[in-house]
mmCIF file with all atom_site columns, C-alpha atoms in Angstrom:
data_model
loop_
_atom_site.group_PDB
_atom_site.id
_atom_site.type_symbol
_atom_site.label_atom_id
_atom_site.label_alt_id
_atom_site.label_comp_id
_atom_site.label_asym_id
_atom_site.label_entity_id
_atom_site.label_seq_id
_atom_site.pdbx_PDB_ins_code
_atom_site.Cartn_x
_atom_site.Cartn_y
_atom_site.Cartn_z
_atom_site.occupancy
_atom_site.B_iso_or_equiv
_atom_site.pdbx_formal_charge
_atom_site.auth_seq_id
_atom_site.auth_comp_id
_atom_site.auth_asym_id
_atom_site.auth_atom_id
_atom_site.pdbx_PDB_model_num
ATOM 1   C CA . UNK A 1 1   ? 134.213 85.153  112.379 1.00 77.00 ? 1   UNK A CA 1
ATOM 2   C CA . UNK A 1 2   ? 133.336 87.189  115.303 1.00 83.00 ? 2   UNK A CA 1
ATOM 3   C CA . UNK A 1 3   ? 134.745 84.905  117.659 1.00 82.00 ? 3   UNK A CA 1
ATOM 4   C CA . UNK A 1 4   ? 138.156 84.625  115.723 1.00 84.00 ? 4   UNK A CA 1
ATOM 5   C CA . UNK A 1 5   ? 138.092 89.076  115.598 1.00 80.00 ? 5   UNK A CA 1
ATOM 6   C CA . UNK A 1 6   ? 137.370 89.123  119.843 1.00 77.00 ? 6   UNK A CA 1
ATOM 7   C CA . UNK A 1 7   ? 140.223 86.492  120.427 1.00 80.00 ? 7   UNK A CA 1
ATOM 8   C CA . UNK A 1 8   ? 142.692 88.562  118.235 1.00 79.00 ? 8   UNK A CA 1
ATOM 9   C CA . UNK A 1 9   ? 141.475 91.786  119.935 1.00 75.00 ? 9   UNK A CA 1
ATOM 10  C CA . UNK A 1 10  ? 141.867 90.103  123.103 1.00 73.00 ? 10  UNK A CA 1
ATOM 11  C CA . UNK A 1 11  ? 145.478 89.401  122.189 1.00 73.00 ? 11  UNK A CA 1
ATOM 12  C CA . UNK A 1 12  ? 145.955 92.783  121.616 1.00 71.00 ? 12  UNK A CA 1
ATOM 13  C CA . UNK A 1 13  ? 145.777 92.755  117.868 1.00 72.00 ? 13  UNK A CA 1
ATOM 14  C CA . UNK A 1 14  ? 145.921 95.777  116.111 1.00 70.00 ? 14  UNK A CA 1
ATOM 15  C CA . UNK A 1 15  ? 143.343 95.689  113.121 1.00 71.00 ? 15  UNK A CA 1
ATOM 16  C CA . UNK A 1 16  ? 145.687 98.886  111.468 1.00 71.00 ? 16  UNK A CA 1
ATOM 17  C CA . UNK A 1 17  ? 149.462 97.418  112.542 1.00 65.00 ? 17  UNK A CA 1
ATOM 18  C CA . UNK A 1 18  ? 150.126 99.379  115.190 1.00 69.00 ? 18  UNK A CA 1
ATOM 19  C CA . UNK A 1 19  ? 148.458 102.161 118.056 1.00 73.00 ? 19  UNK A CA 1
ATOM 20  C CA . UNK A 1 20  ? 148.237 105.192 118.292 1.00 77.00 ? 20  UNK A CA 1
ATOM 21  C CA . UNK A 1 21  ? 149.913 107.541 120.840 1.00 78.00 ? 21  UNK A CA 1
ATOM 22  C CA . UNK A 1 22  ? 146.527 107.848 122.578 1.00 87.00 ? 22  UNK A CA 1
ATOM 23  C CA . UNK A 1 23  ? 145.657 104.057 122.980 1.00 87.00 ? 23  UNK A CA 1
ATOM 24  C CA . UNK A 1 24  ? 149.416 103.691 124.352 1.00 88.00 ? 24  UNK A CA 1
ATOM 25  C CA . UNK A 1 25  ? 148.618 105.810 126.687 1.00 92.00 ? 25  UNK A CA 1
ATOM 26  C CA . UNK A 1 26  ? 145.265 104.535 127.878 1.00 94.00 ? 26  UNK A CA 1
ATOM 27  C CA . UNK A 1 27  ? 146.945 100.984 128.026 1.00 93.00 ? 27  UNK A CA 1
ATOM 28  C CA . UNK A 1 28  ? 149.524 102.123 130.253 1.00 94.00 ? 28  UNK A CA 1
ATOM 29  C CA . UNK A 1 29  ? 147.219 103.968 132.473 1.00 95.00 ? 29  UNK A CA 1
ATOM 30  C CA . UNK A 1 30  ? 144.582 101.027 132.457 1.00 96.00 ? 30  UNK A CA 1
ATOM 31  C CA . UNK A 1 31  ? 147.949 98.490  133.470 1.00 95.00 ? 31  UNK A CA 1
ATOM 32  C CA . UNK A 1 32  ? 148.575 100.597 136.240 1.00 96.00 ? 32  UNK A CA 1
ATOM 33  C CA . UNK A 1 33  ? 145.159 100.477 137.399 1.00 96.00 ? 33  UNK A CA 1
ATOM 34  C CA . UNK A 1 34  ? 145.046 96.782  137.232 1.00 95.00 ? 34  UNK A CA 1
ATOM 35  C CA . UNK A 1 35  ? 148.295 97.582  139.165 1.00 95.00 ? 35  UNK A CA 1
ATOM 36  C CA . UNK A 1 36  ? 146.003 99.318  141.879 1.00 95.00 ? 36  UNK A CA 1
ATOM 37  C CA . UNK A 1 37  ? 143.530 96.485  142.234 1.00 94.00 ? 37  UNK A CA 1
ATOM 38  C CA . UNK A 1 38  ? 145.876 93.746  142.585 1.00 94.00 ? 38  UNK A CA 1
ATOM 39  C CA . UNK A 1 39  ? 147.633 95.785  145.152 1.00 94.00 ? 39  UNK A CA 1
ATOM 40  C CA . UNK A 1 40  ? 144.086 97.543  147.133 1.00 90.00 ? 40  UNK A CA 1
ATOM 41  C CA . UNK A 1 41  ? 141.511 94.723  146.038 1.00 88.00 ? 41  UNK A CA 1
ATOM 42  C CA . UNK A 1 42  ? 138.889 97.331  144.322 1.00 86.00 ? 42  UNK A CA 1
ATOM 43  C CA . UNK A 1 43  ? 139.680 100.533 141.746 1.00 90.00 ? 43  UNK A CA 1
ATOM 44  C CA . UNK A 1 44  ? 138.125 102.985 144.050 1.00 82.00 ? 44  UNK A CA 1
ATOM 45  C CA . UNK A 1 45  ? 140.960 105.811 144.864 1.00 85.00 ? 45  UNK A CA 1
ATOM 46  C CA . UNK A 1 46  ? 140.884 109.362 145.272 1.00 82.00 ? 46  UNK A CA 1
ATOM 47  C CA . UNK A 1 47  ? 140.780 111.783 142.243 1.00 85.00 ? 47  UNK A CA 1
ATOM 48  C CA . UNK A 1 48  ? 144.231 113.260 142.910 1.00 88.00 ? 48  UNK A CA 1
ATOM 49  C CA . UNK A 1 49  ? 145.774 109.596 143.343 1.00 92.00 ? 49  UNK A CA 1
ATOM 50  C CA . UNK A 1 50  ? 149.066 108.577 141.505 1.00 95.00 ? 50  UNK A CA 1
ATOM 51  C CA . UNK A 1 51  ? 150.432 105.463 140.120 1.00 94.00 ? 51  UNK A CA 1
ATOM 52  C CA . UNK A 1 52  ? 153.483 105.084 139.204 1.00 93.00 ? 52  UNK A CA 1
ATOM 53  C CA . UNK A 1 53  ? 154.109 108.451 138.625 1.00 96.00 ? 53  UNK A CA 1
ATOM 54  C CA . UNK A 1 54  ? 150.662 109.139 136.642 1.00 96.00 ? 54  UNK A CA 1
ATOM 55  C CA . UNK A 1 55  ? 147.603 110.899 137.670 1.00 96.00 ? 55  UNK A CA 1
ATOM 56  C CA . UNK A 1 56  ? 145.643 107.621 137.474 1.00 96.00 ? 56  UNK A CA 1
ATOM 57  C CA . UNK A 1 57  ? 142.600 109.024 139.604 1.00 93.00 ? 57  UNK A CA 1
ATOM 58  C CA . UNK A 1 58  ? 142.694 111.794 137.506 1.00 94.00 ? 58  UNK A CA 1
ATOM 59  C CA . UNK A 1 59  ? 142.502 109.569 134.547 1.00 97.00 ? 59  UNK A CA 1
ATOM 60  C CA . UNK A 1 60  ? 139.594 107.570 136.275 1.00 95.00 ? 60  UNK A CA 1
ATOM 61  C CA . UNK A 1 61  ? 137.433 110.761 136.519 1.00 91.00 ? 61  UNK A CA 1
ATOM 62  C CA . UNK A 1 62  ? 138.052 111.193 132.808 1.00 95.00 ? 62  UNK A CA 1
ATOM 63  C CA . UNK A 1 63  ? 136.691 107.900 131.526 1.00 95.00 ? 63  UNK A CA 1
ATOM 64  C CA . UNK A 1 64  ? 133.541 107.776 133.614 1.00 92.00 ? 64  UNK A CA 1
ATOM 65  C CA . UNK A 1 65  ? 133.265 111.423 132.402 1.00 91.00 ? 65  UNK A CA 1
ATOM 66  C CA . UNK A 1 66  ? 134.038 110.467 128.649 1.00 93.00 ? 66  UNK A CA 1
ATOM 67  C CA . UNK A 1 67  ? 131.501 107.492 129.317 1.00 92.00 ? 67  UNK A CA 1
ATOM 68  C CA . UNK A 1 68  ? 128.373 110.017 130.397 1.00 87.00 ? 68  UNK A CA 1
ATOM 69  C CA . UNK A 1 69  ? 129.176 111.291 127.401 1.00 91.00 ? 69  UNK A CA 1
ATOM 70  C CA . UNK A 1 70  ? 129.138 108.462 125.191 1.00 91.00 ? 70  UNK A CA 1
ATOM 71  C CA . UNK A 1 71  ? 132.602 109.137 124.082 1.00 93.00 ? 71  UNK A CA 1
ATOM 72  C CA . UNK A 1 72  ? 134.258 106.043 125.717 1.00 93.00 ? 72  UNK A CA 1
ATOM 73  C CA . UNK A 1 73  ? 135.434 102.939 123.662 1.00 92.00 ? 73  UNK A CA 1
ATOM 74  C CA . UNK A 1 74  ? 133.039 100.157 124.016 1.00 92.00 ? 74  UNK A CA 1
ATOM 75  C CA . UNK A 1 75  ? 135.976 97.697  123.863 1.00 92.00 ? 75  UNK A CA 1
ATOM 76  C CA . UNK A 1 76  ? 137.455 100.336 127.365 1.00 94.00 ? 76  UNK A CA 1
ATOM 77  C CA . UNK A 1 77  ? 133.855 100.581 128.856 1.00 95.00 ? 77  UNK A CA 1
ATOM 78  C CA . UNK A 1 78  ? 133.772 96.294  128.816 1.00 95.00 ? 78  UNK A CA 1
ATOM 79  C CA . UNK A 1 79  ? 137.562 96.327  129.737 1.00 95.00 ? 79  UNK A CA 1
ATOM 80  C CA . UNK A 1 80  ? 136.994 98.588  132.741 1.00 96.00 ? 80  UNK A CA 1
ATOM 81  C CA . UNK A 1 81  ? 133.555 96.894  133.885 1.00 94.00 ? 81  UNK A CA 1
ATOM 82  C CA . UNK A 1 82  ? 135.765 94.031  133.859 1.00 94.00 ? 82  UNK A CA 1
ATOM 83  C CA . UNK A 1 83  ? 137.924 94.499  136.737 1.00 94.00 ? 83  UNK A CA 1
ATOM 84  C CA . UNK A 1 84  ? 135.383 96.241  138.703 1.00 91.00 ? 84  UNK A CA 1
ATOM 85  C CA . UNK A 1 85  ? 136.071 99.962  137.661 1.00 93.00 ? 85  UNK A CA 1
ATOM 86  C CA . UNK A 1 86  ? 133.036 102.111 138.982 1.00 87.00 ? 86  UNK A CA 1
ATOM 87  C CA . UNK A 1 87  ? 131.251 104.380 136.881 1.00 88.00 ? 87  UNK A CA 1
ATOM 88  C CA . UNK A 1 88  ? 129.069 106.463 139.413 1.00 82.00 ? 88  UNK A CA 1
ATOM 89  C CA . UNK A 1 89  ? 130.490 108.135 142.213 1.00 80.00 ? 89  UNK A CA 1
ATOM 90  C CA . UNK A 1 90  ? 127.412 106.984 144.484 1.00 88.00 ? 90  UNK A CA 1
ATOM 91  C CA . UNK A 1 91  ? 128.351 102.728 143.435 1.00 84.00 ? 91  UNK A CA 1
ATOM 92  C CA . UNK A 1 92  ? 131.680 103.394 144.524 1.00 84.00 ? 92  UNK A CA 1
ATOM 93  C CA . UNK A 1 93  ? 130.797 105.230 148.160 1.00 90.00 ? 93  UNK A CA 1
ATOM 94  C CA . UNK A 1 94  ? 128.607 102.651 148.565 1.00 91.00 ? 94  UNK A CA 1
ATOM 95  C CA . UNK A 1 95  ? 131.352 99.858  148.210 1.00 88.00 ? 95  UNK A CA 1
ATOM 96  C CA . UNK A 1 96  ? 133.396 101.691 150.782 1.00 91.00 ? 96  UNK A CA 1
ATOM 97  C CA . UNK A 1 97  ? 130.179 101.680 153.137 1.00 94.00 ? 97  UNK A CA 1
ATOM 98  C CA . UNK A 1 98  ? 130.168 98.344  152.491 1.00 94.00 ? 98  UNK A CA 1
ATOM 99  C CA . UNK A 1 99  ? 133.799 97.370  153.195 1.00 92.00 ? 99  UNK A CA 1
ATOM 100 C CA . UNK A 1 100 ? 133.362 99.578  156.211 1.00 95.00 ? 100 UNK A CA 1
ATOM 101 C CA . UNK A 1 101 ? 130.508 97.575  157.872 1.00 96.00 ? 101 UNK A CA 1
ATOM 102 C CA . UNK A 1 102 ? 132.305 94.196  156.984 1.00 95.00 ? 102 UNK A CA 1
ATOM 103 C CA . UNK A 1 103 ? 135.298 95.918  158.670 1.00 96.00 ? 103 UNK A CA 1
ATOM 104 C CA . UNK A 1 104 ? 133.450 97.716  161.518 1.00 96.00 ? 104 UNK A CA 1
ATOM 105 C CA . UNK A 1 105 ? 129.981 95.470  161.669 1.00 96.00 ? 105 UNK A CA 1
ATOM 106 C CA . UNK A 1 106 ? 127.782 98.672  161.572 1.00 95.00 ? 106 UNK A CA 1
ATOM 107 C CA . UNK A 1 107 ? 127.256 101.419 158.974 1.00 94.00 ? 107 UNK A CA 1
ATOM 108 C CA . UNK A 1 108 ? 127.750 104.485 161.511 1.00 95.00 ? 108 UNK A CA 1
ATOM 109 C CA . UNK A 1 109 ? 130.814 106.327 160.102 1.00 96.00 ? 109 UNK A CA 1
ATOM 110 C CA . UNK A 1 110 ? 132.103 109.086 161.855 1.00 96.00 ? 110 UNK A CA 1
ATOM 111 C CA . UNK A 1 111 ? 131.319 112.464 160.198 1.00 94.00 ? 111 UNK A CA 1
ATOM 112 C CA . UNK A 1 112 ? 135.564 113.098 159.904 1.00 95.00 ? 112 UNK A CA 1
ATOM 113 C CA . UNK A 1 113 ? 136.183 109.288 158.674 1.00 95.00 ? 113 UNK A CA 1
ATOM 114 C CA . UNK A 1 114 ? 138.250 109.448 155.267 1.00 92.00 ? 114 UNK A CA 1
ATOM 115 C CA . UNK A 1 115 ? 138.275 106.183 153.532 1.00 89.00 ? 115 UNK A CA 1
ATOM 116 C CA . UNK A 1 116 ? 140.660 105.563 150.523 1.00 83.00 ? 116 UNK A CA 1
ATOM 117 C CA . UNK A 1 117 ? 140.873 109.306 149.946 1.00 81.00 ? 117 UNK A CA 1
ATOM 118 C CA . UNK A 1 118 ? 137.019 109.310 149.729 1.00 85.00 ? 118 UNK A CA 1
ATOM 119 C CA . UNK A 1 119 ? 135.294 111.401 152.263 1.00 90.00 ? 119 UNK A CA 1
ATOM 120 C CA . UNK A 1 120 ? 133.280 108.339 153.598 1.00 93.00 ? 120 UNK A CA 1
ATOM 121 C CA . UNK A 1 121 ? 132.141 110.124 156.603 1.00 95.00 ? 121 UNK A CA 1
ATOM 122 C CA . UNK A 1 122 ? 130.257 113.106 154.775 1.00 95.00 ? 122 UNK A CA 1
ATOM 123 C CA . UNK A 1 123 ? 128.611 111.475 152.440 1.00 94.00 ? 123 UNK A CA 1
ATOM 124 C CA . UNK A 1 124 ? 126.824 109.052 154.394 1.00 94.00 ? 124 UNK A CA 1
ATOM 125 C CA . UNK A 1 125 ? 125.841 112.050 156.327 1.00 94.00 ? 125 UNK A CA 1
ATOM 126 C CA . UNK A 1 126 ? 124.773 113.363 153.149 1.00 93.00 ? 126 UNK A CA 1
ATOM 127 C CA . UNK A 1 127 ? 122.732 110.324 152.093 1.00 93.00 ? 127 UNK A CA 1
ATOM 128 C CA . UNK A 1 128 ? 120.488 110.518 155.487 1.00 94.00 ? 128 UNK A CA 1
ATOM 129 C CA . UNK A 1 129 ? 119.762 114.415 155.026 1.00 93.00 ? 129 UNK A CA 1
ATOM 130 C CA . UNK A 1 130 ? 119.041 113.188 151.267 1.00 90.00 ? 130 UNK A CA 1
ATOM 131 C CA . UNK A 1 131 ? 116.695 110.514 152.605 1.00 90.00 ? 131 UNK A CA 1
ATOM 132 C CA . UNK A 1 132 ? 114.970 113.180 155.807 1.00 91.00 ? 132 UNK A CA 1
ATOM 133 C CA . UNK A 1 133 ? 114.322 115.258 152.882 1.00 91.00 ? 133 UNK A CA 1
ATOM 134 C CA . UNK A 1 134 ? 113.043 112.776 150.320 1.00 89.00 ? 134 UNK A CA 1
ATOM 135 C CA . UNK A 1 135 ? 115.491 113.418 148.077 1.00 87.00 ? 135 UNK A CA 1
ATOM 136 C CA . UNK A 1 136 ? 117.610 110.456 147.612 1.00 81.00 ? 136 UNK A CA 1
ATOM 137 C CA . UNK A 1 137 ? 117.794 108.966 144.102 1.00 76.00 ? 137 UNK A CA 1
ATOM 138 C CA . UNK A 1 138 ? 115.935 106.226 142.908 1.00 66.00 ? 138 UNK A CA 1
ATOM 139 C CA . UNK A 1 139 ? 117.669 104.011 140.718 1.00 57.00 ? 139 UNK A CA 1
#
């Protein structure tokens, strides 16, 4: 039975027959996220990024906040994870650092360097400073 439920839900089946306005808005924003990923190959964007006239960056911040507070529906968490959405800013910045290294062959990011709207150079310097002070978090 669960397999059939999963298949119906993956197809967009609505158990109560119609979606709420919030569901429709979420679906629209998720579609914009997919559009962004197709164009850019990732889900990393600045917090104020606009896509299709909508504040996709702000929506992404809200999704992270809801997940931290355990108020984001697990199905939405799963969908976001399936497309490579990063929950933690550190993970997102580390991914940008890896992309920088692939392009440039090193991790010596200039202090003022911005990558995909994010201050990667500042983040790299912060990581070095935290390491010197033994304040780099273990995860």
